[in-house]
Amino acid sequence: MIAATGREGLGTVLTRSIALVALAGGAGLVHSLFEAPLVLTLQAAPAPAPVPDPVPTPVPVPVPNTDPAQPAEVSTPTATDAAAVAVPAGPEKLDAAAAFALFDQGAQFVDARRRELWLEGRVAGAWQMIPAELRNMQDAPHVGDALAALDPGATTVVYCVGGDCEDSVNVAILLQAAGFTDLRIMGASFEDWQNAGYPTESGDPAGAGGMP
Amino acid sequence: MSALRIAESIVLTPLRVGLGGLMLYAGLLKAQDTLLFANAIKAYQLIDPYTDAHAITTLAYTIPWAEMLCGLALILGAWARGAGLLLAAMLAAFAWGNWENWGGTCTCFGSSDPFCGAQPIGECHMLRNAGLGAAALLVAWRGAGLWGLDALLSRAKARRAARKTLAVASADAVDRAAASP
């Protein structure tokens, strides 16, 4: 216990501790204004062992350089905790039309938005998973169902809310670590897809929480 | 000024100045490379970087400054008890983090840990945190001692109060003398 031995009571001591925290927060805030923003981005695990499937050469996950003015990058642990390697900046994200072309060719889709958004509407046939769920699958059984159903060797298109959202890239990198070999990112949002009149569906499919 | 208080100050002063210096050093190292420190926080895997990246960034900027401010306060002996309490709480949190990441990498003092070198998180780190935490708690309990700003300001305040009391008493005596027949 902290005994008040001088003129200061415990209340004063606690108040000063809190004041120091507030001062530190303020100083940190000012400090942050003079530094490049810390961009927390994922780094991919090394390419997994080749899948026994005659698919074309694995294509690295395209990671858009969303803000070249922010060179600082923080590595993020992958699902496998394997030694990380940087994901090279890839081609542009797919627009809705390009993604639909892949859809037409039978590509599988993964929705990296929150489940409630997925329930409201999604690309027809899209499975749902967010990065945190992929990392803690015991809390998200539907992710296990999705991984069991998805073909790691098939073309897989991942999308999130569009714009600068990073969850599609993060999910793609985690999927790559899980053995997926042909991953693409749709930069367009679900709304763009919907507005273009491409196939959609909604609601909670019966059964395992994955797809009907 | 009792002999006991002087003896206590002889112990407290180097303790708080040493602890403050260490914390100032640790905070400076972290503040100079916020990105490295953010990486270190993330590597502890106590905060989900996907959903709570903002928390990592906030901590990466706040912890170094909290360490530096506490260090400065301890060196000066100003708000020493508050700084000691905050430091003890922070060291307890760091110890918990180390416990959760036993065998991991500690960037507590950047890459130049004066206590445990570059060895993985283990007993040395726990002992170091316990020692520093005990020192911080002692300062939080006993204050900065006689030679800190807290004590100097307190003595100055007491002197001012004594002078004021004396002046009032003198004026009363003069009034009484004047009123007496």
PDB file of C-alpha atoms in Angstrom, chain A:
ATOM      1  CA  MET A   1       0.000   0.000   0.000  1.00  0.00           C
ATOM      2  CA  ILE A   2       1.092   3.520  -0.660  1.00  0.00           C
ATOM      3  CA  ALA A   3       1.025   5.479   2.545  1.00  0.00           C
ATOM      4  CA  ALA A   4       0.755   9.229   2.474  1.00  0.00           C
ATOM      5  CA  THR A   5       3.850  10.218   4.348  1.00  0.00           C
ATOM      6  CA  GLY A   6       4.250  13.851   3.397  1.00  0.00           C
ATOM      7  CA  ARG A   7       1.884  16.644   2.668  1.00  0.00           C
ATOM      8  CA  GLU A   8       0.557  14.832  -0.398  1.00  0.00           C
ATOM      9  CA  GLY A   9      -2.379  12.551   0.117  1.00  0.00           C
ATOM     10  CA  LEU A  10      -2.933   9.433  -1.940  1.00  0.00           C
ATOM     11  CA  GLY A  11      -5.465  11.363  -4.005  1.00  0.00           C
ATOM     12  CA  THR A  12      -2.837  13.917  -4.972  1.00  0.00           C
ATOM     13  CA  VAL A  13      -0.367  11.170  -5.855  1.00  0.00           C
ATOM     14  CA  LEU A  14      -2.933   9.409  -8.048  1.00  0.00           C
ATOM     15  CA  THR A  15      -3.939  12.692  -9.652  1.00  0.00           C
ATOM     16  CA  ARG A  16      -0.325  13.418 -10.500  1.00  0.00           C
ATOM     17  CA  SER A  17       0.112   9.937 -11.965  1.00  0.00           C
ATOM     18  CA  ILE A  18      -2.916  10.478 -14.170  1.00  0.00           C
ATOM     19  CA  ALA A  19      -1.664  13.928 -15.095  1.00  0.00           C
ATOM     20  CA  LEU A  20       1.651  12.392 -16.169  1.00  0.00           C
ATOM     21  CA  VAL A  21      -0.212   9.908 -18.381  1.00  0.00           C
ATOM     22  CA  ALA A  22      -2.178  12.774 -19.917  1.00  0.00           C
ATOM     23  CA  LEU A  23       1.007  14.767 -20.474  1.00  0.00           C
ATOM     24  CA  ALA A  24       2.647  11.730 -22.072  1.00  0.00           C
ATOM     25  CA  GLY A  25      -0.359  11.257 -24.337  1.00  0.00           C
ATOM     26  CA  GLY A  26      -0.238  14.902 -25.370  1.00  0.00           C
ATOM     27  CA  ALA A  27       3.502  14.783 -25.967  1.00  0.00           C
ATOM     28  CA  GLY A  28       3.073  11.584 -27.969  1.00  0.00           C
ATOM     29  CA  LEU A  29       0.371  13.219 -30.044  1.00  0.00           C
ATOM     30  CA  VAL A  30       2.606  16.187 -30.834  1.00  0.00           C
ATOM     31  CA  HIS A  31       5.484  13.798 -31.519  1.00  0.00           C
ATOM     32  CA  SER A  32       3.335  11.853 -33.982  1.00  0.00           C
ATOM     33  CA  LEU A  33       2.675  15.039 -35.949  1.00  0.00           C
ATOM     34  CA  PHE A  34       6.353  15.276 -36.803  1.00  0.00           C
ATOM     35  CA  GLU A  35       6.767  11.698 -37.985  1.00  0.00           C
ATOM     36  CA  ALA A  36       5.542   9.681 -40.925  1.00  0.00           C
ATOM     37  CA  PRO A  37       2.449   7.752 -39.920  1.00  0.00           C
ATOM     38  CA  LEU A  38       3.074   4.224 -38.694  1.00  0.00           C
ATOM     39  CA  VAL A  39       1.398   2.095 -41.319  1.00  0.00           C
ATOM     40  CA  LEU A  40       0.484  -1.274 -39.925  1.00  0.00           C
ATOM     41  CA  THR A  41       0.463  -3.594 -42.885  1.00  0.00           C
ATOM     42  CA  LEU A  42       0.788  -7.279 -43.331  1.00  0.00           C
ATOM     43  CA  GLN A  43       3.717  -9.149 -44.696  1.00  0.00           C
ATOM     44  CA  ALA A  44       3.183 -12.440 -46.345  1.00  0.00           C
ATOM     45  CA  ALA A  45       4.520 -15.740 -45.245  1.00  0.00           C
ATOM     46  CA  PRO A  46       6.825 -17.548 -47.635  1.00  0.00           C
ATOM     47  CA  ALA A  47       5.029 -19.239 -50.471  1.00  0.00           C
ATOM     48  CA  PRO A  48       3.641 -22.552 -49.297  1.00  0.00           C
ATOM     49  CA  ALA A  49       4.654 -25.917 -50.672  1.00  0.00           C
ATOM     50  CA  PRO A  50       3.252 -26.413 -54.159  1.00  0.00           C
ATOM     51  CA  VAL A  51      -0.248 -27.708 -54.172  1.00  0.00           C
ATOM     52  CA  PRO A  52      -0.527 -31.010 -56.069  1.00  0.00           C
ATOM     53  CA  ASP A  53      -2.653 -29.450 -58.729  1.00  0.00           C
ATOM     54  CA  PRO A  54      -1.596 -28.537 -62.244  1.00  0.00           C
ATOM     55  CA  VAL A  55      -2.247 -24.834 -61.866  1.00  0.00           C
ATOM     56  CA  PRO A  56      -0.243 -22.070 -63.474  1.00  0.00           C
ATOM     57  CA  THR A  57       2.692 -20.468 -61.720  1.00  0.00           C
ATOM     58  CA  PRO A  58       1.586 -18.984 -58.401  1.00  0.00           C
ATOM     59  CA  VAL A  59       0.980 -15.310 -58.644  1.00  0.00           C
ATOM     60  CA  PRO A  60       2.071 -13.224 -55.682  1.00  0.00           C
ATOM     61  CA  VAL A  61      -0.707 -11.541 -53.837  1.00  0.00           C
ATOM     62  CA  PRO A  62      -1.094  -8.114 -55.339  1.00  0.00           C
ATOM     63  CA  VAL A  63      -0.669  -5.565 -52.634  1.00  0.00           C
ATOM     64  CA  PRO A  64      -1.526  -2.077 -53.738  1.00  0.00           C
ATOM     65  CA  ASN A  65       0.709   0.686 -52.548  1.00  0.00           C
ATOM     66  CA  THR A  66      -2.144   2.712 -51.141  1.00  0.00           C
ATOM     67  CA  ASP A  67      -0.025   5.589 -49.937  1.00  0.00           C
ATOM     68  CA  PRO A  68       3.495   5.864 -51.294  1.00  0.00           C
ATOM     69  CA  ALA A  69       4.084   8.892 -49.077  1.00  0.00           C
ATOM     70  CA  GLN A  70       4.090   6.621 -46.071  1.00  0.00           C
ATOM     71  CA  PRO A  71       7.213   4.501 -46.308  1.00  0.00           C
ATOM     72  CA  ALA A  72       7.065   3.188 -42.780  1.00  0.00           C
ATOM     73  CA  GLU A  73       5.785  -0.343 -42.542  1.00  0.00           C
ATOM     74  CA  VAL A  74       5.332  -2.550 -39.527  1.00  0.00           C
ATOM     75  CA  SER A  75       5.511  -6.271 -40.015  1.00  0.00           C
ATOM     76  CA  THR A  76       2.544  -8.257 -38.812  1.00  0.00           C
ATOM     77  CA  PRO A  77       2.633 -11.851 -37.648  1.00  0.00           C
ATOM     78  CA  THR A  78       1.042 -14.201 -40.114  1.00  0.00           C
ATOM     79  CA  ALA A  79      -1.303 -17.025 -39.364  1.00  0.00           C
ATOM     80  CA  THR A  80       1.552 -19.480 -39.546  1.00  0.00           C
ATOM     81  CA  ASP A  81       4.074 -17.323 -37.699  1.00  0.00           C
ATOM     82  CA  ALA A  82       6.520 -18.227 -40.409  1.00  0.00           C
ATOM     83  CA  ALA A  83       9.470 -16.039 -41.252  1.00  0.00           C
ATOM     84  CA  ALA A  84       7.955 -13.121 -43.072  1.00  0.00           C
ATOM     85  CA  VAL A  85       8.961 -11.795 -46.436  1.00  0.00           C
ATOM     86  CA  ALA A  86       7.760  -8.587 -47.992  1.00  0.00           C
ATOM     87  CA  VAL A  87       4.951  -8.807 -50.478  1.00  0.00           C
ATOM     88  CA  PRO A  88       5.962  -6.967 -53.610  1.00  0.00           C
ATOM     89  CA  ALA A  89       3.760  -4.162 -54.789  1.00  0.00           C
ATOM     90  CA  GLY A  90       1.570  -5.775 -57.382  1.00  0.00           C
ATOM     91  CA  PRO A  91      -0.728  -4.742 -60.177  1.00  0.00           C
ATOM     92  CA  GLU A  92      -3.701  -2.548 -59.635  1.00  0.00           C
ATOM     93  CA  LYS A  93      -6.690  -3.944 -57.831  1.00  0.00           C
ATOM     94  CA  LEU A  94      -9.336  -5.427 -60.065  1.00  0.00           C
ATOM     95  CA  ASP A  95     -12.308  -3.290 -60.923  1.00  0.00           C
ATOM     96  CA  ALA A  96     -15.794  -4.758 -60.828  1.00  0.00           C
ATOM     97  CA  ALA A  97     -15.800  -5.652 -64.524  1.00  0.00           C
ATOM     98  CA  ALA A  98     -12.477  -7.489 -64.346  1.00  0.00           C
ATOM     99  CA  ALA A  99     -13.630  -9.313 -61.233  1.00  0.00           C
ATOM    100  CA  PHE A 100     -16.840 -10.276 -62.975  1.00  0.00           C
ATOM    101  CA  ALA A 101     -14.840 -11.689 -65.857  1.00  0.00           C
ATOM    102  CA  LEU A 102     -13.117 -13.983 -63.352  1.00  0.00           C
ATOM    103  CA  PHE A 103     -16.486 -14.735 -61.749  1.00  0.00           C
ATOM    104  CA  ASP A 104     -17.714 -15.800 -65.154  1.00  0.00           C
ATOM    105  CA  GLN A 105     -14.744 -18.124 -65.491  1.00  0.00           C
ATOM    106  CA  GLY A 106     -15.640 -19.808 -62.223  1.00  0.00           C
ATOM    107  CA  ALA A 107     -13.403 -17.964 -59.773  1.00  0.00           C
ATOM    108  CA  GLN A 108     -14.299 -18.296 -56.109  1.00  0.00           C
ATOM    109  CA  PHE A 109     -14.948 -15.159 -54.067  1.00  0.00           C
ATOM    110  CA  VAL A 110     -14.121 -14.295 -50.480  1.00  0.00           C
ATOM    111  CA  ASP A 111     -15.798 -11.397 -48.718  1.00  0.00           C
ATOM    112  CA  ALA A 112     -13.432  -9.808 -46.180  1.00  0.00           C
ATOM    113  CA  ARG A 113     -16.047  -7.559 -44.619  1.00  0.00           C
ATOM    114  CA  ARG A 114     -17.795  -8.029 -41.312  1.00  0.00           C
ATOM    115  CA  ARG A 115     -20.328 -10.805 -41.167  1.00  0.00           C
ATOM    116  CA  GLU A 116     -23.297  -8.468 -40.771  1.00  0.00           C
ATOM    117  CA  LEU A 117     -22.401  -6.744 -44.048  1.00  0.00           C
ATOM    118  CA  TRP A 118     -21.957 -10.123 -45.708  1.00  0.00           C
ATOM    119  CA  LEU A 119     -25.431 -11.124 -44.498  1.00  0.00           C
ATOM    120  CA  GLU A 120     -26.911  -7.936 -45.931  1.00  0.00           C
ATOM    121  CA  GLY A 121     -25.525  -8.654 -49.374  1.00  0.00           C
ATOM    122  CA  ARG A 122     -22.537 -10.219 -51.095  1.00  0.00           C
ATOM    123  CA  VAL A 123     -21.161 -11.401 -54.387  1.00  0.00           C
ATOM    124  CA  ALA A 124     -23.082 -14.544 -55.256  1.00  0.00           C
ATOM    125  CA  GLY A 125     -21.312 -17.525 -53.779  1.00  0.00           C
ATOM    126  CA  ALA A 126     -18.837 -15.487 -51.738  1.00  0.00           C
ATOM    127  CA  TRP A 127     -17.530 -16.919 -48.487  1.00  0.00           C
ATOM    128  CA  GLN A 128     -16.927 -14.598 -45.576  1.00  0.00           C
ATOM    129  CA  MET A 129     -13.886 -14.205 -43.365  1.00  0.00           C
ATOM    130  CA  ILE A 130     -12.019 -11.288 -41.831  1.00  0.00           C
ATOM    131  CA  PRO A 131      -8.324 -11.337 -40.889  1.00  0.00           C
ATOM    132  CA  ALA A 132      -8.937 -11.661 -37.151  1.00  0.00           C
ATOM    133  CA  GLU A 133     -11.205 -14.660 -37.766  1.00  0.00           C
ATOM    134  CA  LEU A 134      -8.576 -16.317 -39.924  1.00  0.00           C
ATOM    135  CA  ARG A 135      -6.070 -15.940 -37.126  1.00  0.00           C
ATOM    136  CA  ASN A 136      -8.429 -17.225 -34.442  1.00  0.00           C
ATOM    137  CA  MET A 137     -10.447 -19.819 -36.223  1.00  0.00           C
ATOM    138  CA  GLN A 138     -11.602 -21.458 -33.026  1.00  0.00           C
ATOM    139  CA  ASP A 139     -13.807 -18.391 -32.513  1.00  0.00           C
ATOM    140  CA  ALA A 140     -15.094 -18.435 -36.089  1.00  0.00           C
ATOM    141  CA  PRO A 141     -16.102 -21.924 -37.172  1.00  0.00           C
ATOM    142  CA  HIS A 142     -17.480 -20.632 -40.469  1.00  0.00           C
ATOM    143  CA  VAL A 143     -13.912 -19.834 -41.534  1.00  0.00           C
ATOM    144  CA  GLY A 144     -12.952 -23.485 -41.120  1.00  0.00           C
ATOM    145  CA  ASP A 145     -15.963 -24.449 -43.216  1.00  0.00           C
ATOM    146  CA  ALA A 146     -14.948 -21.955 -45.870  1.00  0.00           C
ATOM    147  CA  LEU A 147     -11.354 -23.176 -45.987  1.00  0.00           C
ATOM    148  CA  ALA A 148     -12.576 -26.748 -46.290  1.00  0.00           C
ATOM    149  CA  ALA A 149     -14.847 -25.842 -49.175  1.00  0.00           C
ATOM    150  CA  LEU A 150     -12.588 -23.472 -51.097  1.00  0.00           C
ATOM    151  CA  ASP A 151     -10.136 -24.863 -53.625  1.00  0.00           C
ATOM    152  CA  PRO A 152      -6.626 -23.558 -52.835  1.00  0.00           C
ATOM    153  CA  GLY A 153      -5.562 -24.020 -56.415  1.00  0.00           C
ATOM    154  CA  ALA A 154      -8.437 -22.122 -57.981  1.00  0.00           C
ATOM    155  CA  THR A 155      -8.524 -18.429 -58.697  1.00  0.00           C
ATOM    156  CA  THR A 156      -9.766 -16.689 -55.566  1.00  0.00           C
ATOM    157  CA  VAL A 157     -10.942 -13.090 -55.573  1.00  0.00           C
ATOM    158  CA  VAL A 158     -11.014 -11.267 -52.235  1.00  0.00           C
ATOM    159  CA  TYR A 159     -12.839  -8.016 -51.656  1.00  0.00           C
ATOM    160  CA  CYS A 160     -13.760  -5.721 -48.781  1.00  0.00           C
ATOM    161  CA  VAL A 161     -15.495  -2.362 -48.603  1.00  0.00           C
ATOM    162  CA  GLY A 162     -13.552  -0.847 -51.477  1.00  0.00           C
ATOM    163  CA  GLY A 163     -11.477   2.311 -51.484  1.00  0.00           C
ATOM    164  CA  ASP A 164      -8.402   1.984 -49.291  1.00  0.00           C
ATOM    165  CA  CYS A 165      -9.670  -0.927 -47.226  1.00  0.00           C
ATOM    166  CA  GLU A 166      -6.876  -3.339 -46.362  1.00  0.00           C
ATOM    167  CA  ASP A 167      -8.796  -6.339 -45.105  1.00  0.00           C
ATOM    168  CA  SER A 168      -9.000  -7.910 -48.568  1.00  0.00           C
ATOM    169  CA  VAL A 169      -5.208  -7.755 -48.861  1.00  0.00           C
ATOM    170  CA  ASN A 170      -4.755  -9.053 -45.321  1.00  0.00           C
ATOM    171  CA  VAL A 171      -7.123 -11.953 -45.901  1.00  0.00           C
ATOM    172  CA  ALA A 172      -5.412 -12.739 -49.210  1.00  0.00           C
ATOM    173  CA  ILE A 173      -2.017 -12.869 -47.548  1.00  0.00           C
ATOM    174  CA  LEU A 174      -3.300 -15.138 -44.811  1.00  0.00           C
ATOM    175  CA  LEU A 175      -4.929 -17.337 -47.447  1.00  0.00           C
ATOM    176  CA  GLN A 176      -1.643 -17.453 -49.293  1.00  0.00           C
ATOM    177  CA  ALA A 177      -0.013 -18.659 -46.094  1.00  0.00           C
ATOM    178  CA  ALA A 178      -2.729 -21.281 -45.906  1.00  0.00           C
ATOM    179  CA  GLY A 179      -1.834 -22.607 -49.341  1.00  0.00           C
ATOM    180  CA  PHE A 180      -3.875 -20.617 -51.828  1.00  0.00           C
ATOM    181  CA  THR A 181      -1.927 -20.028 -54.981  1.00  0.00           C
ATOM    182  CA  ASP A 182      -3.918 -17.697 -57.228  1.00  0.00           C
ATOM    183  CA  LEU A 183      -5.253 -14.800 -55.244  1.00  0.00           C
ATOM    184  CA  ARG A 184      -6.646 -11.578 -56.649  1.00  0.00           C
ATOM    185  CA  ILE A 185      -7.904  -8.460 -54.978  1.00  0.00           C
ATOM    186  CA  MET A 186     -11.064  -6.716 -56.113  1.00  0.00           C
ATOM    187  CA  GLY A 187     -10.615  -3.024 -55.408  1.00  0.00           C
ATOM    188  CA  ALA A 188     -14.218  -2.310 -56.188  1.00  0.00           C
ATOM    189  CA  SER A 189     -16.639  -2.545 -53.312  1.00  0.00           C
ATOM    190  CA  PHE A 190     -19.616  -4.838 -53.075  1.00  0.00           C
ATOM    191  CA  GLU A 191     -21.787  -1.807 -53.774  1.00  0.00           C
ATOM    192  CA  ASP A 192     -19.889  -1.204 -57.035  1.00  0.00           C
ATOM    193  CA  TRP A 193     -20.454  -4.841 -57.927  1.00  0.00           C
ATOM    194  CA  GLN A 194     -24.140  -4.570 -57.070  1.00  0.00           C
ATOM    195  CA  ASN A 195     -24.591  -1.297 -58.954  1.00  0.00           C
ATOM    196  CA  ALA A 196     -23.053  -2.909 -62.019  1.00  0.00           C
ATOM    197  CA  GLY A 197     -25.821  -5.468 -61.901  1.00  0.00           C
ATOM    198  CA  TYR A 198     -23.619  -8.475 -61.272  1.00  0.00           C
ATOM    199  CA  PRO A 199     -24.984 -11.506 -59.359  1.00  0.00           C
ATOM    200  CA  THR A 200     -25.506 -11.039 -55.641  1.00  0.00           C
ATOM    201  CA  GLU A 201     -27.198 -12.813 -52.793  1.00  0.00           C
ATOM    202  CA  SER A 202     -27.973 -12.120 -49.145  1.00  0.00           C
ATOM    203  CA  GLY A 203     -29.067 -13.700 -45.904  1.00  0.00           C
ATOM    204  CA  ASP A 204     -27.680 -16.436 -43.720  1.00  0.00           C
ATOM    205  CA  PRO A 205     -27.339 -19.698 -45.573  1.00  0.00           C
ATOM    206  CA  ALA A 206     -28.662 -22.721 -43.748  1.00  0.00           C
ATOM    207  CA  GLY A 207     -26.214 -25.067 -42.135  1.00  0.00           C
ATOM    208  CA  ALA A 208     -22.643 -24.354 -41.278  1.00  0.00           C
ATOM    209  CA  GLY A 209     -22.683 -20.603 -41.629  1.00  0.00           C
ATOM    210  CA  GLY A 210     -20.833 -20.732 -44.894  1.00  0.00           C
ATOM    211  CA  MET A 211     -22.528 -21.017 -48.219  1.00  0.00           C
ATOM    212  CA  PRO A 212     -25.785 -22.777 -49.065  1.00  0.00           C
TER     213      PRO A 212
END
